[in-house]
Short mmCIF file of C-alpha atoms in Angstrom, two decimals:
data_model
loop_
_atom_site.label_atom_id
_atom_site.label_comp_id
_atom_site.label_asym_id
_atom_site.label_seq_id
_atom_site.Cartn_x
_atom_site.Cartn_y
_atom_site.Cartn_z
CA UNK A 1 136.68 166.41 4.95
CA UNK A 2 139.68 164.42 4.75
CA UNK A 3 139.79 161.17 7.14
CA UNK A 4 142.35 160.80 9.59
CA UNK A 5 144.40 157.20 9.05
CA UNK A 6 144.70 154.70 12.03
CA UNK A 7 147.45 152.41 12.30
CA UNK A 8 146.39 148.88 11.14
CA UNK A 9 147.00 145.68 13.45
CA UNK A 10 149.61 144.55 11.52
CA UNK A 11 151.79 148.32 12.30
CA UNK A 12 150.80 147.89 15.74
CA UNK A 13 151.91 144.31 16.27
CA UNK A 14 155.14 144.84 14.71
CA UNK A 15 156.26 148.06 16.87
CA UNK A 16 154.61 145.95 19.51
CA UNK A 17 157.54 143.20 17.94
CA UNK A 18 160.06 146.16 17.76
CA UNK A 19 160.00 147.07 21.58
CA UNK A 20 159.73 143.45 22.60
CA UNK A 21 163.17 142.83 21.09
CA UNK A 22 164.58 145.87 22.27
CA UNK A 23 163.55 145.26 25.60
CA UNK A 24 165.35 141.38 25.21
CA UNK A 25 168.33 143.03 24.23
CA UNK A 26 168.26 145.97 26.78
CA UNK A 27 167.36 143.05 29.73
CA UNK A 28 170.74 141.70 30.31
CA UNK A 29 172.69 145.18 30.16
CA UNK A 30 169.79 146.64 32.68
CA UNK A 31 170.66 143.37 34.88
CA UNK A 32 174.68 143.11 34.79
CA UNK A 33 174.30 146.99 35.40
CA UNK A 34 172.20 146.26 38.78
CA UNK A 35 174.55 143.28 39.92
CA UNK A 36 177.59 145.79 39.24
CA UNK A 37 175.72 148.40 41.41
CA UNK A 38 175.37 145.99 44.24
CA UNK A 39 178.91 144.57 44.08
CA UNK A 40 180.05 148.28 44.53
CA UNK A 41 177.47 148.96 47.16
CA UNK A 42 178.78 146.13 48.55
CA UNK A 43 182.59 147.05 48.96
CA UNK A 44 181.69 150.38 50.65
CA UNK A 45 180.42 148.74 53.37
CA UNK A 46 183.31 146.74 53.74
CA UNK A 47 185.73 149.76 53.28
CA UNK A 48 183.36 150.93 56.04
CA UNK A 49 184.18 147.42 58.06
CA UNK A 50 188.08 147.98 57.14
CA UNK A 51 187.61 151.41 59.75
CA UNK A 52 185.78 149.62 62.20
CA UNK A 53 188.13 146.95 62.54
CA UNK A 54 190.95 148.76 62.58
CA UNK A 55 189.71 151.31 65.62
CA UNK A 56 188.91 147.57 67.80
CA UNK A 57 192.41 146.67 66.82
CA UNK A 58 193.72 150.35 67.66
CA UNK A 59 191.69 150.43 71.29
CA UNK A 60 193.36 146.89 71.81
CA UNK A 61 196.82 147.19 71.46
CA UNK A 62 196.46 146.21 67.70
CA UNK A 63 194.83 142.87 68.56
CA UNK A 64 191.92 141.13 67.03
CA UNK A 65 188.69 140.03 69.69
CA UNK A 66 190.16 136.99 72.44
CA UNK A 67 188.46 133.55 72.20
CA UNK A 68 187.90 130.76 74.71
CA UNK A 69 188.73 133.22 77.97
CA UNK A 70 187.95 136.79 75.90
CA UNK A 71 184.95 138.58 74.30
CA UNK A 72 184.08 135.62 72.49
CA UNK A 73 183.73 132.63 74.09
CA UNK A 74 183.69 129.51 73.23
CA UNK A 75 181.91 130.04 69.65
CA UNK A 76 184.52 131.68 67.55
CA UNK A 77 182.17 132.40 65.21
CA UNK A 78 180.33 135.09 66.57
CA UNK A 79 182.74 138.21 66.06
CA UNK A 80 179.24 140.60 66.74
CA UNK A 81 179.66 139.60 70.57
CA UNK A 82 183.18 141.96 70.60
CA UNK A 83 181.45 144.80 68.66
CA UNK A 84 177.87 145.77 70.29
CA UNK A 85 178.99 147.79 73.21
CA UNK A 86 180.50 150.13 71.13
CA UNK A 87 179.04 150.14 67.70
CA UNK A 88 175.80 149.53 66.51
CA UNK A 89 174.81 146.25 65.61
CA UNK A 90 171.53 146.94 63.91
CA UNK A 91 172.53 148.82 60.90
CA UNK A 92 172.61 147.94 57.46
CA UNK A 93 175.84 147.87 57.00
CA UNK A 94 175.84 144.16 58.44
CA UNK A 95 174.15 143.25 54.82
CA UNK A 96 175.52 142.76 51.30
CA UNK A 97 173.03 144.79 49.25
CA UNK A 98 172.90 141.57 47.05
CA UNK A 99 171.43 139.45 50.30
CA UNK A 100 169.43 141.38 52.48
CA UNK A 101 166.67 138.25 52.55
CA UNK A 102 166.16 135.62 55.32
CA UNK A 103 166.18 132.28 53.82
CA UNK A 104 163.12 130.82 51.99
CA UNK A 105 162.70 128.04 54.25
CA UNK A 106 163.98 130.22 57.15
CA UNK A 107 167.27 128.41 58.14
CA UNK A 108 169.74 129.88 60.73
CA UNK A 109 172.24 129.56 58.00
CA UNK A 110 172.11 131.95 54.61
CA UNK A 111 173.28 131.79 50.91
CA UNK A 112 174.52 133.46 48.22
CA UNK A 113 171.43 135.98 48.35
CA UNK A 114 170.71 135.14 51.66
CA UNK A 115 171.19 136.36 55.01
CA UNK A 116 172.02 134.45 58.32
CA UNK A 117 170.84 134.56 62.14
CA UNK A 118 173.90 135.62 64.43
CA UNK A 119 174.12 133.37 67.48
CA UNK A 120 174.86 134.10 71.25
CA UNK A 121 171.33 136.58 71.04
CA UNK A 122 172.22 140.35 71.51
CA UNK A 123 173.00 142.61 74.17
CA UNK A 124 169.78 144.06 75.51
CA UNK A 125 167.87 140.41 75.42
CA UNK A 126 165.78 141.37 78.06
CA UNK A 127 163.83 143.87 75.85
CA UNK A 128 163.21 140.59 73.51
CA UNK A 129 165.49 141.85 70.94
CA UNK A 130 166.52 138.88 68.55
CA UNK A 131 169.69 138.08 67.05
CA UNK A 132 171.30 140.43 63.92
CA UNK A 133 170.86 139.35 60.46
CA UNK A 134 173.80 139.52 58.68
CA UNK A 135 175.50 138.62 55.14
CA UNK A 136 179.54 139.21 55.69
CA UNK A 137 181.84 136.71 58.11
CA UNK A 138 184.93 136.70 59.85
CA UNK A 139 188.13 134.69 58.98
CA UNK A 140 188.38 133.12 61.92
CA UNK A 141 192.38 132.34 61.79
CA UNK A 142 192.35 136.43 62.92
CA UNK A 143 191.41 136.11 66.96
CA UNK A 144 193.77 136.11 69.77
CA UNK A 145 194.04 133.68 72.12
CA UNK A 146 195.37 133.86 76.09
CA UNK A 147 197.56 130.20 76.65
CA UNK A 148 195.63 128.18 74.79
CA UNK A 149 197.56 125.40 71.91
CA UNK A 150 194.76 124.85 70.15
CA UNK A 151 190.85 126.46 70.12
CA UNK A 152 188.02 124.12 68.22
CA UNK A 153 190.52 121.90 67.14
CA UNK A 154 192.66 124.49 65.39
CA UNK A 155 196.30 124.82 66.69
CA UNK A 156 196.71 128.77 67.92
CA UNK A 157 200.30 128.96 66.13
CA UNK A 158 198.50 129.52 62.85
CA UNK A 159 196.68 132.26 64.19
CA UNK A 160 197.39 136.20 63.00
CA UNK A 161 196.15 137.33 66.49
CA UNK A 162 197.61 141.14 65.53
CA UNK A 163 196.66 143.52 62.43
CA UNK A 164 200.68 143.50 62.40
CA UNK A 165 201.84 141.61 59.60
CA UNK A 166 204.00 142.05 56.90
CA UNK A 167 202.01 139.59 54.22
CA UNK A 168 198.40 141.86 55.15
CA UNK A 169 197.21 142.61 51.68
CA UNK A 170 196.45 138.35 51.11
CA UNK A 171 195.14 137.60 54.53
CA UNK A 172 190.95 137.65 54.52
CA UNK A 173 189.46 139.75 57.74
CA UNK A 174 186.10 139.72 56.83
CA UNK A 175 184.12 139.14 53.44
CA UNK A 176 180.67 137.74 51.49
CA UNK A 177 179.15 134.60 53.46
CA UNK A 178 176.35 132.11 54.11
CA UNK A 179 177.18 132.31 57.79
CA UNK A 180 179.46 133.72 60.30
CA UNK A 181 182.65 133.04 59.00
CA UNK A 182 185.49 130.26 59.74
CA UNK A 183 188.47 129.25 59.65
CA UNK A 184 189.23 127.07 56.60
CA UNK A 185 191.81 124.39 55.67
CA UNK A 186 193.57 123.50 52.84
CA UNK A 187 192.71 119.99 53.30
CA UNK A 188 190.17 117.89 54.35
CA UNK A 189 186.15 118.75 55.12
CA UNK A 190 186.72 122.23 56.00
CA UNK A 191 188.53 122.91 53.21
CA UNK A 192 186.70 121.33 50.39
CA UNK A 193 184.14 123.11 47.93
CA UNK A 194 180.07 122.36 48.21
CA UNK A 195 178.75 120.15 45.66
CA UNK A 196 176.04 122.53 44.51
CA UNK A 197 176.04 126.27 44.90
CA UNK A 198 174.97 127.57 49.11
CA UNK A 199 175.17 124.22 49.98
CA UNK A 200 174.99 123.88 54.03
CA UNK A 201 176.09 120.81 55.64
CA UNK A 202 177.05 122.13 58.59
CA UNK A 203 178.95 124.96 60.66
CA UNK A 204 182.65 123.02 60.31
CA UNK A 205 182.43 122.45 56.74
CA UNK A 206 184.03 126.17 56.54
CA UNK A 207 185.07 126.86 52.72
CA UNK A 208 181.76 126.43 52.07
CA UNK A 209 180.51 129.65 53.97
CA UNK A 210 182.64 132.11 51.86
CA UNK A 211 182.40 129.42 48.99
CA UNK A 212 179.04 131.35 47.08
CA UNK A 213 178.29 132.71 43.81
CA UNK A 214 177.20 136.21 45.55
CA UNK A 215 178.94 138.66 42.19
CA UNK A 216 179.25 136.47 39.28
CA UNK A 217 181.88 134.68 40.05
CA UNK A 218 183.56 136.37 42.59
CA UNK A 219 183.40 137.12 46.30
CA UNK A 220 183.97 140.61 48.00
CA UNK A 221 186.94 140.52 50.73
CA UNK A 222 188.25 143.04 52.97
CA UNK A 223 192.20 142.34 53.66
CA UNK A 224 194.58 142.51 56.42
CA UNK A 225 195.59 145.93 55.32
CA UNK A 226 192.54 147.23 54.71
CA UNK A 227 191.59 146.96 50.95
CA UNK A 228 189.16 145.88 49.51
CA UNK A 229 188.50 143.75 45.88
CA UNK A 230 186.93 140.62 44.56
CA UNK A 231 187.94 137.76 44.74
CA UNK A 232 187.10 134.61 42.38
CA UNK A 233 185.20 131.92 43.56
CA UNK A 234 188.18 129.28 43.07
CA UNK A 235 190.90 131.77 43.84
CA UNK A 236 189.21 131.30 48.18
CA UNK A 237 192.22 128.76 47.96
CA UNK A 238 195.03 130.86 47.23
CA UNK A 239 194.49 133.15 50.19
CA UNK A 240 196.41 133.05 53.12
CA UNK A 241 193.56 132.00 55.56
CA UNK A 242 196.10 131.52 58.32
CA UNK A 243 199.72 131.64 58.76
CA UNK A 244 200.76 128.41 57.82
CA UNK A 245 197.93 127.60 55.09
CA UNK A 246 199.51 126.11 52.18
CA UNK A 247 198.05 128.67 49.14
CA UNK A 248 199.24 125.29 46.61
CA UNK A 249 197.31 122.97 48.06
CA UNK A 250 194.69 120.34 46.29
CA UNK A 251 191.99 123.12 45.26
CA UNK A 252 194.77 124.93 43.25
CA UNK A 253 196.56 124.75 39.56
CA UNK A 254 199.78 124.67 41.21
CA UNK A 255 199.08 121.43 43.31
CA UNK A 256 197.20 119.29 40.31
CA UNK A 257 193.78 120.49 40.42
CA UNK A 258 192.17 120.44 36.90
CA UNK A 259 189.09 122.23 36.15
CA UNK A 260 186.42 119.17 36.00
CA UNK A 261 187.78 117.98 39.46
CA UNK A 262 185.70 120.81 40.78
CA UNK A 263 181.57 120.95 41.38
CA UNK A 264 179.91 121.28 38.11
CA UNK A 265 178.40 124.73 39.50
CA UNK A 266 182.19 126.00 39.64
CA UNK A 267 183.36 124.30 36.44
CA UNK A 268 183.05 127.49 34.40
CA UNK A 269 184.22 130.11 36.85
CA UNK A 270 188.11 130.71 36.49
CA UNK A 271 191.14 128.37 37.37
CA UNK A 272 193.65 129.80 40.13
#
């Protein structure tokens, strides 16, 4: 009878060898393809947000949520407060599917794969519901105001107040964040960069919370006429934040920046 040959150790250690490397080379393809899924998962919930916002603007004579004497209060950072008496504020479209995960050390704030604790509680608080956990923010620069010149510190004129405006497709409504939004500057603390990458220093430093490395490199935004793409992590600056923001300021090409004048986390990401 004729015996049946085995592989030796040597056969099996090299197609143990062979599927190693493949599976080295396959790794990065299998991960870019996953990060790529979650960027897109990611702008149909804001193409979701672009409806939402637009039927609050719609049932408010095309106005954005009051602060100081409206829906919001004081806190202009809590755009939830305008929205959970007539949408749902516990679905899962609050969440980048890239940071759907409470901070390690559990922090109020988020990060780039991190989500954040909104504030003012939630409607209902007497059933000992807790506050949403969300990932996107609000651009700030958006509310209306009643007679107030200034709200925070930040003088009303450069508010958009309406959805009515002829430069809509650069102006941010709501996008990828570490915490509820802002209202950047140009210049100054709440316009500069964070030294290393989801740094929190605190709630006015407010570049910083849309500032984040969530889709290599880039940031998802929802515009003022409802589109949606990525934006790059240095190109934040060139937005029109508010009416009167000056889109050639410091943090730009056009107004002397040069690449190793930024964080050496955003050194390699692309000049703007």
């Amino acid at each position: 009878m004729r015996r049946e040959r085995a592989f030796t150790l040597i056969e099996l250690l090299v197609v143990i060898a062979i599927i190693a490397l493949l599976m080295a080379i396959l790794m990065p393809s299998l991960n870019l393809a996953r990060k790529q899924a979650r960027s897109t998962g990611c702008k149909m919930n804001l193409h979701n947000w672009a409806l939402i916002w637009d039927m609050y603007c719609d049932d408010n004579d095309g106005y954005f949520p009051r602060s100081l004497t409206g829906e919001l209060g004081w806190v202009r950072g809590t755009w939830i407060v305008a929205l959970r008496d007539k949408w749902s504020t516990r679905s899962k479209m609050l969440m980048c599917p890239a940071a759907t995960q409470r901070h390690p050390k559990n922090q109020e704030w988020g990060g780039s794969k991190w989500t954040y604790i909104q504030g003012q509680g939630r409607a209902g608080n007497e059933k000992g519901e807790q506050a949403e956990e969300c990932s996107y923010g609000a651009n700030c620069w958006l509310y209306n105001y009643d007679n107030q010149t200034a709200i925070q510190g930040r003088p009303t004129v450069n508010n958009w107040r309406t959805k009515m405006t002829p430069r809509a497709h650069n102006v941010p409504v709501f996008a990828d964040t570490m915490w509820r939004g802002g209202g950047p500057s140009e210049y100054g603390a709440r316009g500069d960069p964070p030294q290393y990458e989801s740094q929190w220093i605190n709630y006015d430093r407010e570049m910083m919370h849309f500032c984040i490395d969530r889709h290599n490199g880039f940031i998802n935004h929802l515009f003022l006429d409802w589109s949606v793409r990525t934006v790059g992590v240095k190109e934040l600056w060139k937005l029109e934040w508010h009416k009167n923001f000056d889109q050639n300021g410091p943090w730009t090409q056009s107004g002397g920046v040069a690449t190793a004048d930024w964080p050496k986390w955003m050194q390699r990401f692309k000049d703007y």
